[in-house]
Each structure stands twice: as C-alpha cells, then as structure tokens.
Coordinates of C-alpha atoms in Angstrom, one line a residue:
M1 CA -0.1 48.0 -89.5
S2 CA 1.0 44.4 -86.9
S3 CA -1.6 42.6 -85.0
T4 CA -1.4 40.9 -82.2
Q5 CA -1.5 37.7 -83.6
D6 CA 1.4 38.6 -85.2
L7 CA 4.1 37.9 -82.0
D8 CA 4.2 34.8 -81.0
Y9 CA 3.4 35.1 -76.9
P10 CA 4.3 31.4 -75.5
Q11 CA 7.7 32.0 -76.8
V12 CA 8.5 35.3 -75.8
L13 CA 7.1 34.6 -72.5
F14 CA 9.1 31.0 -72.3
Q15 CA 13.0 33.3 -72.9
Y16 CA 11.7 35.9 -70.6
N17 CA 10.4 33.2 -67.3
N18 CA 13.4 30.9 -68.6
G19 CA 15.8 33.7 -68.1
F20 CA 17.5 33.1 -64.6
L21 CA 17.1 29.6 -65.9
V22 CA 19.3 29.5 -67.9
S23 CA 21.8 31.8 -66.1
K24 CA 21.8 29.3 -63.0
I25 CA 22.5 27.0 -65.6
M26 CA 25.8 27.8 -66.6
F27 CA 26.6 29.8 -62.8
T28 CA 26.1 26.1 -61.4
A29 CA 27.6 23.9 -64.0
C30 CA 30.9 26.7 -64.0
E31 CA 30.4 26.3 -60.5
L32 CA 31.2 23.0 -60.2
G33 CA 34.2 22.5 -62.1
V34 CA 32.4 21.1 -65.5
F35 CA 33.7 22.9 -67.6
D36 CA 38.0 23.1 -65.8
L37 CA 37.5 19.4 -65.9
L38 CA 36.5 18.2 -69.5
L39 CA 39.5 20.7 -70.6
E40 CA 41.9 19.1 -68.5
S41 CA 40.9 15.6 -69.7
E42 CA 41.7 13.6 -72.7
G43 CA 38.5 13.7 -75.0
P44 CA 34.6 14.3 -74.4
L45 CA 33.5 12.2 -70.9
S46 CA 30.5 10.4 -69.5
S47 CA 28.1 11.5 -67.4
D48 CA 28.6 9.5 -65.2
A49 CA 32.5 9.8 -65.2
I50 CA 31.6 13.6 -64.3
A51 CA 29.9 13.0 -61.9
E52 CA 31.9 10.9 -60.1
R53 CA 35.3 13.0 -60.6
L54 CA 32.9 15.9 -59.5
G55 CA 31.2 14.2 -56.1
T56 CA 28.2 14.8 -58.1
S57 CA 25.0 12.8 -58.4
A58 CA 24.1 10.5 -61.4
S59 CA 20.6 11.6 -62.2
G60 CA 21.6 14.9 -62.0
M61 CA 24.7 15.7 -63.8
E62 CA 23.1 14.4 -66.3
R63 CA 20.4 17.1 -66.1
L64 CA 22.8 19.7 -66.1
L65 CA 25.4 18.5 -68.8
D66 CA 22.3 18.2 -71.7
A67 CA 20.9 22.1 -71.0
C68 CA 24.4 22.6 -71.7
V69 CA 24.2 21.0 -74.4
G70 CA 20.6 23.1 -75.1
L71 CA 22.6 26.5 -74.2
K72 CA 25.6 25.9 -76.8
L73 CA 28.0 25.3 -74.0
L74 CA 28.8 21.7 -74.4
G75 CA 28.7 19.3 -77.5
V76 CA 27.4 16.3 -77.1
E77 CA 28.3 12.3 -79.3
M78 CA 26.7 9.2 -79.0
K79 CA 29.0 6.8 -78.5
S80 CA 27.9 2.9 -78.1
E81 CA 28.4 3.5 -74.7
G82 CA 25.8 6.4 -74.7
A83 CA 26.4 10.5 -74.5
F84 CA 29.8 12.1 -74.1
Y85 CA 30.4 15.5 -73.6
R86 CA 33.0 18.3 -74.8
N87 CA 33.7 21.4 -74.5
T88 CA 32.9 24.2 -76.9
E89 CA 35.1 26.3 -78.0
L90 CA 32.7 29.5 -76.2
S91 CA 33.5 27.6 -72.5
N92 CA 36.5 26.6 -73.2
L93 CA 37.7 30.5 -73.4
Y94 CA 35.5 32.6 -71.3
L95 CA 34.4 29.2 -68.7
T96 CA 37.1 28.2 -67.2
K97 CA 38.5 29.1 -64.9
S98 CA 42.6 28.8 -66.1
S99 CA 41.5 31.1 -69.9
P100 CA 43.3 34.7 -69.7
K101 CA 39.3 35.3 -70.9
S102 CA 37.8 33.6 -68.3
Q103 CA 34.6 34.8 -67.2
Y104 CA 34.7 32.9 -63.9
H105 CA 34.8 34.7 -60.7
N106 CA 32.1 37.7 -62.7
F107 CA 29.5 35.0 -62.7
M108 CA 30.3 33.5 -59.5
Y109 CA 29.8 37.6 -57.9
Y110 CA 26.7 36.9 -59.6
S111 CA 25.2 34.0 -59.0
K112 CA 26.6 34.4 -54.7
T113 CA 26.1 38.0 -54.4
I114 CA 23.9 39.5 -57.5
Y115 CA 21.4 37.8 -57.0
L116 CA 20.6 38.0 -53.9
C117 CA 19.7 42.0 -54.0
W118 CA 17.8 41.1 -57.1
Q119 CA 14.8 38.8 -55.1
Y120 CA 14.5 42.3 -53.3
L121 CA 13.8 44.2 -57.0
T122 CA 10.5 45.1 -55.9
D123 CA 11.0 46.4 -53.5
A124 CA 14.4 48.6 -54.5
V125 CA 12.0 49.9 -57.6
R126 CA 8.9 51.0 -54.6
D127 CA 11.6 52.4 -52.2
G128 CA 14.4 53.4 -54.5
K129 CA 17.3 52.4 -52.5
N130 CA 19.4 49.6 -52.9
Q131 CA 18.1 45.9 -50.7
Y132 CA 21.8 45.3 -49.0
E133 CA 20.0 45.2 -45.4
R134 CA 16.7 42.9 -47.3
A135 CA 19.6 41.1 -49.1
F136 CA 22.7 39.9 -46.0
G137 CA 20.8 42.4 -42.7
I138 CA 23.5 45.5 -43.5
S139 CA 23.4 48.7 -43.0
S140 CA 23.3 50.4 -47.1
E141 CA 24.7 53.7 -45.3
D142 CA 28.1 53.7 -47.0
I143 CA 28.3 51.6 -49.9
F144 CA 31.3 50.6 -49.7
G145 CA 31.5 49.6 -46.3
A146 CA 28.5 47.3 -48.1
L147 CA 30.0 45.9 -51.2
Y148 CA 33.1 44.6 -49.7
R149 CA 31.7 43.6 -46.0
S150 CA 34.3 41.2 -45.5
E151 CA 37.7 40.7 -47.1
E152 CA 35.9 37.3 -49.3
E153 CA 33.4 39.1 -51.0
M154 CA 35.4 41.9 -51.2
I155 CA 38.3 39.9 -53.2
K156 CA 35.2 38.6 -55.4
F157 CA 34.2 42.1 -56.2
M158 CA 38.1 42.7 -57.2
Y159 CA 38.6 39.1 -59.9
G160 CA 34.8 39.4 -61.6
L161 CA 35.8 42.9 -61.7
N162 CA 38.8 41.5 -63.8
A163 CA 37.3 40.1 -65.5
I164 CA 35.4 42.2 -67.1
W165 CA 38.6 44.4 -67.9
S166 CA 40.4 40.6 -69.4
I167 CA 37.2 41.4 -72.1
C168 CA 36.7 45.1 -72.5
G169 CA 39.2 46.6 -71.5
R170 CA 41.4 47.3 -74.1
D171 CA 38.8 48.8 -76.2
V172 CA 37.3 51.8 -73.5
I173 CA 41.8 52.3 -73.6
A174 CA 42.4 52.9 -77.4
A175 CA 38.6 54.4 -78.3
F176 CA 40.6 58.2 -78.2
D177 CA 44.8 58.5 -79.1
L178 CA 45.7 58.3 -75.1
S179 CA 49.7 58.2 -75.5
A180 CA 49.8 62.2 -74.9
F181 CA 48.5 62.0 -71.1
T182 CA 51.4 59.8 -68.9
V183 CA 51.1 61.1 -65.6
I184 CA 47.6 59.1 -64.9
Y185 CA 45.5 58.6 -62.1
D186 CA 42.6 55.6 -62.0
L187 CA 40.1 57.0 -59.5
G188 CA 38.8 53.2 -58.3
G189 CA 41.2 51.4 -60.2
C190 CA 40.5 48.2 -57.9
A191 CA 42.7 45.7 -59.2
G192 CA 44.6 46.7 -62.0
G193 CA 43.2 45.2 -64.2
L194 CA 42.1 48.5 -66.7
A195 CA 45.9 50.1 -65.5
Q196 CA 47.3 46.5 -67.2
E197 CA 45.5 47.1 -70.2
C198 CA 47.3 50.2 -70.0
I199 CA 50.8 50.6 -69.4
S200 CA 50.2 48.1 -72.0
L201 CA 48.6 49.6 -74.3
Y202 CA 50.7 53.7 -73.8
P203 CA 54.8 51.2 -71.9
N204 CA 55.4 55.4 -71.6
S205 CA 53.0 56.0 -69.3
T206 CA 52.6 55.7 -65.9
V207 CA 49.0 54.7 -63.4
T208 CA 48.3 55.5 -60.5
I209 CA 46.0 53.1 -58.9
Y210 CA 44.2 55.7 -56.1
D211 CA 41.6 53.0 -53.5
L212 CA 41.1 52.5 -50.6
P213 CA 44.1 51.4 -48.6
K214 CA 41.7 47.1 -47.5
V215 CA 41.7 47.4 -51.7
V216 CA 45.3 48.4 -52.3
Q217 CA 46.8 45.8 -50.0
V218 CA 45.2 43.2 -51.9
A219 CA 46.1 45.1 -55.5
K220 CA 49.6 44.9 -54.5
E221 CA 49.0 40.8 -52.6
R222 CA 47.0 39.0 -55.8
F223 CA 47.0 41.0 -59.0
V224 CA 50.0 43.7 -59.5
P225 CA 53.3 41.8 -59.7
P226 CA 55.7 43.7 -57.8
E227 CA 57.9 44.1 -60.2
E228 CA 55.3 45.9 -62.7
H229 CA 57.2 49.7 -61.7
R230 CA 54.6 51.7 -64.3
I231 CA 52.2 50.3 -62.4
T232 CA 52.0 52.5 -58.1
F233 CA 49.2 52.4 -55.5
H234 CA 47.4 55.6 -53.8
E235 CA 45.8 54.7 -50.2
G236 CA 43.1 56.6 -49.9
D237 CA 39.0 58.3 -49.9
F238 CA 39.0 60.5 -52.8
F239 CA 36.0 61.7 -51.9
K240 CA 37.2 63.1 -48.4
D241 CA 41.1 62.9 -49.2
P242 CA 43.5 64.9 -52.1
I243 CA 43.2 63.8 -55.6
P244 CA 46.7 64.3 -56.6
E245 CA 48.2 66.0 -59.6
A246 CA 47.7 64.3 -63.4
D247 CA 48.0 64.6 -66.7
L248 CA 44.6 62.2 -67.0
Y249 CA 42.2 60.9 -64.6
I250 CA 39.7 57.8 -65.2
L251 CA 37.0 56.6 -63.7
A252 CA 36.0 53.5 -64.6
R253 CA 32.7 52.7 -63.5
T254 CA 32.5 55.1 -60.4
L255 CA 30.4 58.1 -61.4
H256 CA 27.5 54.6 -62.1
D257 CA 27.4 54.4 -58.5
W258 CA 27.0 57.6 -57.6
A259 CA 23.5 59.8 -57.5
E260 CA 24.8 63.6 -59.2
D261 CA 25.5 65.5 -56.1
K262 CA 28.2 62.4 -55.9
C263 CA 29.0 63.4 -59.6
M264 CA 30.3 66.9 -59.6
Q265 CA 31.7 66.7 -56.3
L266 CA 33.7 64.3 -57.7
L267 CA 34.6 65.8 -61.1
A268 CA 34.4 68.8 -59.2
K269 CA 37.6 67.5 -57.7
I270 CA 39.4 66.2 -60.4
H271 CA 38.7 69.5 -62.2
K272 CA 40.2 71.3 -59.7
A273 CA 43.4 68.9 -59.7
C274 CA 44.2 68.3 -62.9
K275 CA 47.0 69.8 -64.9
P276 CA 46.3 72.3 -67.6
G277 CA 45.4 70.4 -70.7
G278 CA 45.1 66.7 -69.2
G279 CA 41.5 65.3 -69.3
V280 CA 39.1 63.5 -67.6
L281 CA 38.0 59.3 -68.9
L282 CA 35.0 58.0 -68.0
V283 CA 33.7 54.3 -68.7
E284 CA 30.3 53.8 -68.3
T285 CA 27.8 51.7 -70.2
L286 CA 25.6 54.4 -72.2
L287 CA 21.9 53.9 -72.5
N288 CA 20.6 55.8 -75.9
E289 CA 19.3 58.9 -75.7
D290 CA 15.9 58.0 -76.4
K291 CA 16.6 55.4 -73.4
T292 CA 15.2 52.3 -76.4
G293 CA 18.6 50.4 -75.0
P294 CA 21.0 48.9 -75.1
L295 CA 19.1 46.5 -72.7
E296 CA 23.4 46.2 -71.4
A297 CA 22.6 49.4 -69.6
Q298 CA 18.9 49.6 -69.4
L299 CA 19.7 46.3 -66.6
F300 CA 22.9 47.9 -65.4
S301 CA 20.5 50.7 -64.2
L302 CA 18.5 48.1 -61.9
V303 CA 21.9 46.4 -60.7
M304 CA 22.3 50.2 -59.4
L305 CA 19.2 51.0 -58.6
V306 CA 20.2 47.6 -56.5
Q307 CA 23.7 48.3 -54.7
T308 CA 24.3 51.4 -54.9
E309 CA 23.0 54.9 -55.0
G310 CA 23.7 55.9 -58.4
K311 CA 22.5 54.1 -62.4
E312 CA 23.5 54.7 -65.4
R313 CA 23.4 57.7 -67.5
T314 CA 23.1 58.7 -71.4
P315 CA 26.2 60.8 -73.5
S316 CA 24.5 63.7 -73.3
E317 CA 24.0 63.9 -69.2
Y318 CA 27.7 62.9 -68.5
S319 CA 28.4 65.0 -71.1
K320 CA 26.0 67.9 -68.6
L321 CA 28.0 66.1 -65.9
L322 CA 31.7 67.5 -67.0
T323 CA 30.5 70.9 -68.5
A324 CA 29.2 71.4 -65.5
A325 CA 32.0 70.5 -64.0
G326 CA 34.8 72.4 -65.9
F327 CA 35.6 69.9 -68.8
R328 CA 35.3 71.0 -72.3
E329 CA 36.1 69.0 -75.6
I330 CA 33.7 66.0 -74.7
Q331 CA 34.3 63.5 -76.9
V332 CA 32.0 60.4 -76.7
K333 CA 32.9 57.3 -78.7
K334 CA 30.8 54.0 -78.7
T335 CA 32.9 51.0 -78.4
G336 CA 30.6 48.6 -79.3
K337 CA 31.0 46.6 -76.6
L338 CA 30.4 45.7 -73.5
Y339 CA 31.9 49.5 -71.9
D340 CA 31.3 53.6 -73.4
A341 CA 34.0 56.0 -73.9
I342 CA 34.0 59.6 -73.2
L343 CA 36.6 61.9 -72.5
G344 CA 36.6 65.7 -71.4
R345 CA 39.3 68.2 -70.7
K346 CA 40.5 70.9 -68.8

C-alpha cells in the first residue's frame, strides 16, 4: 500500500506550477525568431550575435536561450569565446516557420488568444460559459463571430489549424478506407489542410470545403491554389443553409464546439442529405470511457469551456449522437496521435 512518502510532491508541484512558464519560453523564442535565425545561420551563434540580429537585450536573450537549452529546444557548445547555440532536430522540424510541419502559427494562436481566455478559467468553471466578453470585451453569443472577430484573428486561426493537420491529418484520413467515397464535403473545412490530405490519399475523390463566406474567401486567396481542381468551395452556414448531397461528410474538430442539441441538429441534417450507403467521418480527440484520460482530451475540453459551447466526448457519447441521428455501423479508430476518427454509415 502506498503512502504520501512515496510521492515526490515538491517535484510534481514544481512541474505543474511551471507549465505556463515552459510554454511561454517556447512561444517567446518562436515569436522573436530565434529558431528561424539559427536555421538560416551557417553554424552555432553566440547569445550576443543572436540578440543583435533580433534586436533584443543581450542579458534577456542569454537567459531565454539557456532556458531553451534546458527544455531541449536548443543545443549549446562551449568555446573559448563563450556559449554558442544551435537548433535541435525537434526545433528545426516544428518551431521554424519554413518547415512543412511547422507549428509556429498554432503556438502563436495559443500565446495570443487561448492564453487570454485561460486567464478566466475560474470564471468559466463557475459560469459554465466561454470567456470572450471578459478576455476581449465582445459578445460571446455568436461563437464564430467572436472567434473570427477580425480578419487578422481569423487568418491566425486558419494557419494554426493547417499546422495541426500537417502532423495529424494523414492519420485520421487513413484511419478508414475512404476510397469508395468520391464526393466529399468537409463541413467547416476552414483553410483546407485536411482536404489536401484527403485528395492526396484518395486521388479519385473531390472535396468541397463548406464554410462561412469570409473563411472561404481567405482560403481561396491564401491556402488552396487555384489549379487544385479537386478542391472546391461552398459558402454558407451549415446550421442555417442547405447541405448538398454527398457520399461522405467530414466533421473535423466541429462537434466539440457545440452542445448536444446543436450536434444532434447538424447530424440529423447531414443524415438527411447523405446518399444511401454514404457516411460521416468525425475527427475529434476522444476521452477514455472511464474519463481517466488522455490528458490532451481533458485539457482540450477545458479549452472548449473557455472558448465555445461544447466539450470533448467519449467514443460512446459520439456513437450515441450518431445513432440518434440515424447512422449505423459506427466504427471507432484510435490513431495514437492527437486526433481520432469515428465513421458512421447511412
């Protein structure tokens, strides 16, 4: 039988208490361009050289770089002239803007937006409501009106979402054999990162991104090249406007934004529009049935609390929603990555 003596409370609490500091160190180094500079340099650089090129104080930069070394984001080698810093493989792959798997935009969205909402987590738990009014002084009645409160904020969100699909998209699209579905609608497809993965894996398919008009316009201008004819667009609000007939509908990180009544409304509407034999693919971070984890899903559920009307759910909770909407043959696939997949057939 274990006792409190078996637990290293100081170390555990230190790690939890400093989680915010750890993430802000990484975000700050990204924002200042530390990893991009070191990628472009011909070799390791001193803290003074980095500070001079990035326009920061020498003392502040040295401390930031040392903390990045402690976090394994940078390597350091000591020479007679002092310490010289270089990127690790991890930072080259995920923290530089030019990498195809860069998470820079995702991290900036967390740093500049999600963290501001999380300052009011206590209020969110008390109220059971998102915190846009407290964080940004705007109404939270229209969730995506608040989320896309400016074009700059919307573009930041779109870049961040594409960054996620660059590392998780292929896994969820490949979780089931979707080759039989040639006409696909990606509802809330945003910047098209998941649509790109879909046509790459299933070259005989076409994907229509169904999203709000302002999202579609930016996706066309910035994210989806005009020569890519297998991806098309449909402007609208899928809660209010008709949903065209298709073989497969993708709902990726969509249902977790909404309470059960809205989820049921949307799924029933999709079921009615879906071709016989067609289906719906849900892409979400699934909670364990006993709610013991995974931690990522538990944390995301709190993000949903401070930013949306929804929450993360278990496989059985999603299956219940799909069944109630009329879908059958429901299959669940855990990918082992950040997002999982559920397929329901009509």
